[in-house]
XYZ file of C-alpha atoms in Angstrom:
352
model
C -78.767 -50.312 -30.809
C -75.553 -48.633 -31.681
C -72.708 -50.916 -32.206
C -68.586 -49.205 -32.272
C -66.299 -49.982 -34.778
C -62.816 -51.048 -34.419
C -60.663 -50.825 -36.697
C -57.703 -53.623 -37.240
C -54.667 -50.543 -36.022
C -56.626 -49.716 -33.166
C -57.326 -53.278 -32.478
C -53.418 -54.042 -32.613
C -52.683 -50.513 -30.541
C -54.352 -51.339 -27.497
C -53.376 -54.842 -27.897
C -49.933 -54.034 -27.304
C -50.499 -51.381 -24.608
C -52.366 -53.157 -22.644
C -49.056 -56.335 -23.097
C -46.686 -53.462 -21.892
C -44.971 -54.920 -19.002
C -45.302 -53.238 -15.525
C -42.157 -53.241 -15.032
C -40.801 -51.602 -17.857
C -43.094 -48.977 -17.657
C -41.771 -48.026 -13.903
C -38.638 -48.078 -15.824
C -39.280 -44.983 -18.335
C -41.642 -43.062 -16.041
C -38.345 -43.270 -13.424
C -36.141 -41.837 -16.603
C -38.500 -39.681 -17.637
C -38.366 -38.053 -13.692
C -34.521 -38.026 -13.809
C -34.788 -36.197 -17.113
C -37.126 -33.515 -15.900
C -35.453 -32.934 -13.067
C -32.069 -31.924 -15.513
C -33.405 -29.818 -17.161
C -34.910 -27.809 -14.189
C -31.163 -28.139 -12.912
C -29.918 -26.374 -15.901
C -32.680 -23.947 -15.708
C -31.907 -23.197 -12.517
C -28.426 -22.564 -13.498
C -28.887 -20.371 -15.992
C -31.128 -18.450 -13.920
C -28.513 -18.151 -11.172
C -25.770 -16.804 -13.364
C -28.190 -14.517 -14.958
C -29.295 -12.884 -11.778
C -26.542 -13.536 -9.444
C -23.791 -11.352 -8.646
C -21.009 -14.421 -9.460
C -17.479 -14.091 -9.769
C -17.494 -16.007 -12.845
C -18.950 -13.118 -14.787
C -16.662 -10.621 -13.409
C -13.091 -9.309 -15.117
C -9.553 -8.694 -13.622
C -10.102 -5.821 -12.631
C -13.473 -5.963 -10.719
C -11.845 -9.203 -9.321
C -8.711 -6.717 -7.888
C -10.989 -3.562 -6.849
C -13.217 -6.590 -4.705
C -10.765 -9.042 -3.612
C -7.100 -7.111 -3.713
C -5.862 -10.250 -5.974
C -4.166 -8.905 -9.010
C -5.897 -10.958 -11.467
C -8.140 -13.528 -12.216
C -5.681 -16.097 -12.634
C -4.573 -15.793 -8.927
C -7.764 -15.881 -7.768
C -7.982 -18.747 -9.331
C -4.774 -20.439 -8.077
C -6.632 -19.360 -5.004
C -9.857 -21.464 -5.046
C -7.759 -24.456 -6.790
C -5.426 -24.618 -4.053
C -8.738 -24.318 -1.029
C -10.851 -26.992 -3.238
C -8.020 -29.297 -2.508
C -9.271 -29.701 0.637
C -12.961 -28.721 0.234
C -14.248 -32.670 1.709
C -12.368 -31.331 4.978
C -14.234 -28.597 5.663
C -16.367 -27.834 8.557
C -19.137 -24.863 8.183
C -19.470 -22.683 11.294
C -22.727 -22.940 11.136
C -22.676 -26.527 11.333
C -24.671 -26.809 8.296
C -22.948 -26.437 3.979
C -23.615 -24.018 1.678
C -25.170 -25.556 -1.105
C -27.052 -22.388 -2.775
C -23.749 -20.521 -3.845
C -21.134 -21.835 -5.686
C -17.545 -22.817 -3.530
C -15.836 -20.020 -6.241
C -18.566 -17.641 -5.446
C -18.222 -18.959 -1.316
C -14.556 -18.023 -1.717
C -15.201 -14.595 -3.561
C -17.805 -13.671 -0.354
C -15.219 -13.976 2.079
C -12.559 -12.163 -0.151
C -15.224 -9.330 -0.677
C -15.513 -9.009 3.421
C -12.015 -8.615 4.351
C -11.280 -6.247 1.326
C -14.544 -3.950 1.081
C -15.952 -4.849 4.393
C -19.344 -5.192 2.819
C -21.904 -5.951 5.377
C -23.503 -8.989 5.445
C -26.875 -7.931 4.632
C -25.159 -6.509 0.975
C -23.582 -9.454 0.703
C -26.675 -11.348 0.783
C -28.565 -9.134 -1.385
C -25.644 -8.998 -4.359
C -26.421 -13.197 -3.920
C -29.785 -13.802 -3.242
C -29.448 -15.741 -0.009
C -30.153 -15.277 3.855
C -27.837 -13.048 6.196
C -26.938 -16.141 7.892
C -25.640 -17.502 4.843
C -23.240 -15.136 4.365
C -22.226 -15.233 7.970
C -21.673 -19.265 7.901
C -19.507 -18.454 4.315
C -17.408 -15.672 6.082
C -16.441 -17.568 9.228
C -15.566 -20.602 7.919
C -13.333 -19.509 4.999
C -11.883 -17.008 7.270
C -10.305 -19.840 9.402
C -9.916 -22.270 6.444
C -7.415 -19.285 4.434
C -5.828 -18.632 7.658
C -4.807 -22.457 7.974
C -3.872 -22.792 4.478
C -2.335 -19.389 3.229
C -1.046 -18.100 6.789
C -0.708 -21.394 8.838
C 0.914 -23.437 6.266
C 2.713 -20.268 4.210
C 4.026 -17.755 6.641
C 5.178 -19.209 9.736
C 8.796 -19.740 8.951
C 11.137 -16.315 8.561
C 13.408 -16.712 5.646
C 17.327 -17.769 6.372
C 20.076 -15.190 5.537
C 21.217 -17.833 2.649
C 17.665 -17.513 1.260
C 17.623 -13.994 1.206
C 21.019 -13.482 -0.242
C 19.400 -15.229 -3.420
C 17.106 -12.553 -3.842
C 17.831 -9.585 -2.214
C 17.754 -6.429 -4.510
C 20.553 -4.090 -4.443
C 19.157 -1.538 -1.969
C 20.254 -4.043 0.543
C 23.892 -4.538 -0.669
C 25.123 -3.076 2.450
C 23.398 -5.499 4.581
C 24.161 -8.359 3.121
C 23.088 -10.804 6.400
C 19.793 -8.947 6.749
C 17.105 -11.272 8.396
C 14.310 -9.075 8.150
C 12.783 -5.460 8.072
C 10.994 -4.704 11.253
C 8.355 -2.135 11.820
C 4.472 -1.835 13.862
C 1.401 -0.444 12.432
C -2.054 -0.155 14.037
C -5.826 -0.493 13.512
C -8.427 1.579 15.542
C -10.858 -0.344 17.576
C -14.091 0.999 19.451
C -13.694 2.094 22.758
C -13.879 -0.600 25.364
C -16.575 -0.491 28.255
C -14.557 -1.231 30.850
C -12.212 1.791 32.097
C -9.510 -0.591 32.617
C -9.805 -2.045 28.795
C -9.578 1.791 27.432
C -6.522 2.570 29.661
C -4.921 -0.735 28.160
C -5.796 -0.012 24.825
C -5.293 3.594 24.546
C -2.339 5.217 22.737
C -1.184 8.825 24.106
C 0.695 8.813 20.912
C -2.075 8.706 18.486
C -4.960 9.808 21.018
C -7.465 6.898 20.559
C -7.830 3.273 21.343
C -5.925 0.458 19.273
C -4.534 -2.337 18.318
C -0.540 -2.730 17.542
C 0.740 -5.502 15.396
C 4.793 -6.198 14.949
C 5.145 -7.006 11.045
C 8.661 -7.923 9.323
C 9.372 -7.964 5.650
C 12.177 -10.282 3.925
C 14.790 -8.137 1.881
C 12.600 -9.261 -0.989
C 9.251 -7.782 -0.426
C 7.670 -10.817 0.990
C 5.770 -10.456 4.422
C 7.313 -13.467 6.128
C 6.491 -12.250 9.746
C 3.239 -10.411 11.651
C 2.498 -11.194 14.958
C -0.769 -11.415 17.123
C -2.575 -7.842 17.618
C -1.279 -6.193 21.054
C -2.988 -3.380 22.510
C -2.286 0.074 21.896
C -0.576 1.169 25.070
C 2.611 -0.889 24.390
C 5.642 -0.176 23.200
C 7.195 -1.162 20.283
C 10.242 -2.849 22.306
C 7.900 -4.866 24.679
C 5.869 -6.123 21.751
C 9.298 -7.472 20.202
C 10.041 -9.268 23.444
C 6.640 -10.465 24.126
C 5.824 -11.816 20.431
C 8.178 -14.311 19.979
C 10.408 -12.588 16.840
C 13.241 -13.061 18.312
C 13.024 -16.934 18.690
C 13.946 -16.760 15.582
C 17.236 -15.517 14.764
C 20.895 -16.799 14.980
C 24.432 -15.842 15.720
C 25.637 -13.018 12.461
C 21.663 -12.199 11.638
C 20.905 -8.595 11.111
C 17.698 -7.196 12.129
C 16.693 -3.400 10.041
C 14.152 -1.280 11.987
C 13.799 2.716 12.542
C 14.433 4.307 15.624
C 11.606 3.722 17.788
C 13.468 0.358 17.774
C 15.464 0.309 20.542
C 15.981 -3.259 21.145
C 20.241 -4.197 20.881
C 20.239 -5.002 24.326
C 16.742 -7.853 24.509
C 18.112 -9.703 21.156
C 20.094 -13.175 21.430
C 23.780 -12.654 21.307
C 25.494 -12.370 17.890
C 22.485 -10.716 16.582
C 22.539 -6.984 15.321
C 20.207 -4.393 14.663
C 20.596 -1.673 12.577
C 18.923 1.783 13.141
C 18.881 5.223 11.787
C 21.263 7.191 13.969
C 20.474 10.160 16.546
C 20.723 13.731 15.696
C 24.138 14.854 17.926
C 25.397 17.891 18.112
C 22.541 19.496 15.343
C 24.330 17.788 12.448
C 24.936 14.474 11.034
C 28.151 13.676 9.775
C 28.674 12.628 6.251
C 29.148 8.727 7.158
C 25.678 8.986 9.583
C 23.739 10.655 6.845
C 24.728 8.017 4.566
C 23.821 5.398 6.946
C 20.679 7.262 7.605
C 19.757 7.379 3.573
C 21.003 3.432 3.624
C 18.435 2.263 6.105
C 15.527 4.522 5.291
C 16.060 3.077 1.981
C 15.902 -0.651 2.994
C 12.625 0.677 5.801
C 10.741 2.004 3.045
C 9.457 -1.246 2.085
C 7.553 -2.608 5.396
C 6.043 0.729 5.539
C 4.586 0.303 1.920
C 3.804 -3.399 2.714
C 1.680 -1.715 5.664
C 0.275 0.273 3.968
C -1.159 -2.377 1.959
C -2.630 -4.061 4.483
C -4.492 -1.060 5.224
C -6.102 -0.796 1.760
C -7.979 -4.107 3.778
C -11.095 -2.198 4.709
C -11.865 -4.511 7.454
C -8.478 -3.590 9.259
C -9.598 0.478 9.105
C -11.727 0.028 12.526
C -12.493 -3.086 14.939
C -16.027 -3.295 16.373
C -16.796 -5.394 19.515
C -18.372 -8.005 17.094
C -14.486 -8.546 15.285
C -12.376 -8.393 18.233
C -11.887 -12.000 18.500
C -11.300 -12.899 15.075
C -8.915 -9.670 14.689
C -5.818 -11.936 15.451
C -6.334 -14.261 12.229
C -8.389 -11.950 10.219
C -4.858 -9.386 9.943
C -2.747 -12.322 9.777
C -4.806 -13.223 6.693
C -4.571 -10.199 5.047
C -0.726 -10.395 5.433
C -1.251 -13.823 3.538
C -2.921 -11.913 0.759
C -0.422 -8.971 0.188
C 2.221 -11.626 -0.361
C -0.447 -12.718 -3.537
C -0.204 -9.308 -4.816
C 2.192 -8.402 -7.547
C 5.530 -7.370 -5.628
C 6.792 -4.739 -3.694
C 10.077 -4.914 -5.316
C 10.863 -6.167 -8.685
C 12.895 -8.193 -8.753
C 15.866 -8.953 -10.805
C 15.802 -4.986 -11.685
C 17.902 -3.302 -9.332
C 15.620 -3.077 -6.490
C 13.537 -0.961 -8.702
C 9.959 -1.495 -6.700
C 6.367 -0.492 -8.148
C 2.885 -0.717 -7.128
């Protein structure tokens, strides 16, 4: 017969295990779950950052090249001023991301209106589904056009206001209102013949889009209008847009000469264009004026041509047409986040 010895410890050591209450023991097993579970939460994290393509890892500059915000700091002004109301949003899809951060959800939808990625790239640079990236891109498309386009750009800047800042390029139109001028964006060719008749320009020889834009003497985009097609004049989209609802008695509107518009605007307001070639010379006060304007003009064209550094805005498929309305208007909202056209305070002196 073999008999087992216990020793007094081991005697005491299962004595007290086995007086352990239930309880208590549901207790630690519970925080030793919750503990696990952080630190495969923190793995995770550093996993993500280490083999996701995340804004948080990226400089100014890659931040400008990808987003067309001048630095880091804006773009972070940016997502500050959307996570304000980040409990109010509404996915697309019907369903949040949770995968990708909301800076990283913001930096997608940057990323498709600047570069135009497609959606598959964008999902491979992140590691998630196409549909992902879709719900991301539709929903922060309409959430920056209600906050930075909605909410920012909707009201055209008094004369007073202008006066404050104007630079002194404008010193000869002192009640200037705004700088008029239209720009385009290609879009594919319609299947309907009447669509391509509607959208076709003889001018430029293809099918388009035309958009009436107006800059304040300052720089500042404080006016673009929904898209019209390409057939239509520059006159009929001023009278069909609604600019003029804006303007008052003594304000002066600056455009170029495909602007013919003195006799459609309320009464009291002006327009100034460059003059006509008479007689096969200007005179000395018409070649001034000419210079004066041209001047002033300059700056809606370069704000234009900013909006075209939007790679999205270079050629509408049938997909975009829908969206096309808010998805320019919200790259008009972005060029006003870029550093100015004009510097101000310097004598009109403008840079890039």
């Amino acid at each position: 017969m073999s008999i087992s010895a216990t020793t007094p410890a081991e005697s005491s050591e299962a004595q007290d295990e086995s007086t352990t209450p239930p309880t208590e023991q549901i207790i630690l097993e519970a925080e030793l779950h919750l503990a696990k579970q952080e630190l495969s939460s923190q793995q995770n994290t550093i996993q993500y950052q280490k083999t996701h393509h995340s804004v948080s890892m990226m400089t100014s500059e890659v931040i400008r090249i990808e987003t067309g915000l001048p630095t880091k700091e804006i773009f972070t002004i940016v997502v500050d001023y959307v996570a304000k109301y980040r409990d109010s949003i509404s996915y697309y899809c019907g369903w949040k991301v949770e995968s990708i951060t909301f800076e990283d959800q913001i930096f997608i939808a940057l990323m498709k209106l600047r570069q135009n990625y497609t959606n598959l790239h964008l999902a491979q640079l992140f590691s998630c589904s196409v549909g992902t990236i879709s719900n991301i891109v539709i929903t922060f498309g309409h959430v920056f056009n209600r906050l930075l386009f909605d909410d920012l750009m909707r009201a055209i800047s008094s004369r007073n206001k202008n006066k404050l800042c104007s630079p002194s390029s404008f010193s000869e139109f002192s009640s200037c209102r705004i700088i008029i001028d239209c720009t385009d964006i290609e879009v594919a060719t319609p299947s309907l013949m009447s669509q391509q008749n509607f959208t076709y320009s003889s001018h430029r020889g293809m099918n388009l889009f035309k958009v009436l834009t107006g800059l304040a003497p300052n720089g500042v985009l404080t006016y673009i209008c929904d898209l019209y097609p390409g057939s239509i004049s520059d006159k009929e989209i001023v009278q069909q847009s609604g600019l003029l609802n804006h303007f008052v008695p003594g304000d002066l509107i600056l455009a170029d000469k495909g602007f013919l518009i003195q006799d459609i605007v309320p009464r009291g307001v002006s327009v100034n264009i460059p003059p006509f070639l008479e007689h096969g010379k200007f005179t000395e006060s018409e070649a001034k004026l000419t210079k004066s304007i041209a001047r002033c003009c300059i700056h809606v064209e370069r704000a234009n041509a900013r909006l075209k550094d939007f790679k999205i805005l270079r050629f509408v498929p049938p997909y975009l047409r829908s969206h096309m309305n808010k998805v320019f208007q919200l790259c008009g909202a972005i060029v006003n986040l870029q550093f100015p056209l004009i510097k101000e305070g310097c004598a009109g002196t403008d840079y890039d």
